Amino acid sequence: MTMRTADLGAFGKDGRPPRAGLGLSRVLLALVAFACMAFPARAEYLLQEGDALDFALLGISDLKHRAVIGPDGEIALPMVGTVKASGQSIAQLKAQLKSMLTNRLYRQIGPDGKENMIVLGGDELSIDVAVFRPIYVSGDVLKPGEQLFRPGMTLRQALSVAGGFDVMKMKLGNPLIDPIDYRTQLTSDLTEFAREQARLVRLQTELAGSPDLNLNAVVVSGLPSATLDKIKDTERKTFVAKQTDIKREQDWLRDTIGTAEKRMAVLAEQQDKEMEGNREDLNELERVKELVSRGSAPITRIIDARRTSLFSATRVLQTTMSGQTLERDRDELKRKLVKVVDDYRIAVLKEIQESTVKLGTLRAKIDGSREKLGVAAAPRMAQTEATRPVLTIFRKNGKGMERIDASLDSNLTPGDVVEVTVPVVEISSLPAITAEAVPVR
């Protein structure tokens, strides 16, 4: 029996039935086609106010231009004028401009200064988005505000740029809350408090004029004893150094005053002798005058006697002036001796005032650090719908502002406003903090 060629369509050339693989390939092709119809490509991006566009014509560098879509949705371009761009895709805008530029004449001046007339064609036009509208992140983030948009940007990336969630408002299940940071801050605050408290006790002792410094009253709960001992030792050394310094200055002033008084005593004795000599010279002058008047002595004796009396008078005047100068210097040194103590007490009083204010500030910081540590160190709760941050995207569309419930992996578009809401931690619902309070003395 013979078989017609037409009947071989269902078989291979060897007369055997076709392989099963051929049918499977056809099924796969059908599935791919169905998937393409079921999942259409993402819609083209529609330009909006604030987008910056780069325009260029191939081979004509003079017509390169960047334009920003204004609040009215329009852009201004050379050779074209004002064009409506908002609400259009890049392809739609390009088609519109292509029809407006085709067969337009452009006068180009070459390097040699000659003019060339060029007939424009829309095919040489290229349009690119240079800068997209920014996005905005607000709410419970560390750094809210405006961010540059990048194609393919997700909400997770935007939160990363914003510094993440505001951890102090997160529920206890948030892994961002790190008790180690708060414990380190608390230890630092306690150390500073102990240092300031020991300093205040030292200043009060200096003001009272006591020769001994007693730091037994300085006690700070929660601070290692070794750290506290080092602080006390430093303050004792500072106390001794300051007492030694002011005593050295006082001793120097007292010694200088004593030296001045001794010189004054010597000058006073010298002054008495000089005055006695001057009186004798004056008496001699009178005696010589009497002898000359009798003719018993030449007149030159009067000149010599007068010169001697003037010299002794000058010596008396010099000694008197030196004594007065020494007296003024001694009085000035005495005033300095008193002023050294007064200035020292005024400086100590000012430091006491500053130290008291600083201790008050540190007490507040320590209380805050203990409260934060209590929150962070409390038992962690599993994150639920009630404790998970709420992420919302507000996106402008043709009908107005659209509200979108989002996740960390949601894609963003230019101009989106992201609002982050973190459930507030109720401190009253946390376990009691057992840390001791810092004593106030």
Short mmCIF file of C-alpha atoms in Angstrom, two decimals, residues 41-43 45 135-137 147 149-159 391-396 402-419:
data_model
loop_
_atom_site.label_atom_id
_atom_site.label_comp_id
_atom_site.label_asym_id
_atom_site.label_seq_id
_atom_site.Cartn_x
_atom_site.Cartn_y
_atom_site.Cartn_z
CA ALA A 41 5.33 47.03 30.71
CA ARG A 42 5.50 49.87 33.24
CA ALA A 43 3.87 53.07 31.97
CA TYR A 45 7.11 58.56 32.91
CA ILE A 135 11.26 63.77 46.47
CA TYR A 136 10.45 64.77 50.04
CA VAL A 137 10.70 62.65 53.19
CA GLN A 147 16.26 64.52 48.29
CA PHE A 149 15.59 61.54 42.75
CA ARG A 150 17.43 58.79 40.91
CA PRO A 151 15.73 56.40 38.46
CA GLY A 152 14.85 53.12 40.18
CA MET A 153 14.90 54.71 43.63
CA THR A 154 13.03 52.83 46.37
CA LEU A 155 11.59 53.99 49.65
CA ARG A 156 14.27 52.02 51.51
CA GLN A 157 16.97 54.04 49.76
CA ALA A 158 15.23 57.32 50.56
CA LEU A 159 15.02 56.36 54.25
CA LEU A 391 4.93 54.36 55.36
CA THR A 392 2.74 56.48 53.09
CA ILE A 393 3.48 57.93 49.63
CA PHE A 394 1.58 60.96 48.38
CA ARG A 395 1.79 61.07 44.58
CA LYS A 396 0.33 63.60 42.20
CA GLU A 402 -3.06 60.00 45.46
CA ARG A 403 -2.38 58.36 48.85
CA ILE A 404 -0.48 55.05 48.60
CA ASP A 405 0.22 52.63 51.44
CA ALA A 406 3.85 51.65 50.85
CA SER A 407 6.57 49.29 51.99
CA LEU A 408 10.34 49.66 52.16
CA ASP A 409 10.70 48.20 48.66
CA SER A 410 8.11 50.45 47.02
CA ASN A 411 9.38 52.30 43.97
CA LEU A 412 9.35 56.09 44.04
CA THR A 413 8.69 58.56 41.26
CA PRO A 414 9.81 62.19 40.99
CA GLY A 415 7.83 64.56 43.16
CA ASP A 416 6.70 61.89 45.65
CA VAL A 417 6.18 62.94 49.26
CA VAL A 418 6.98 60.14 51.74
CA GLU A 419 5.48 60.34 55.20
#
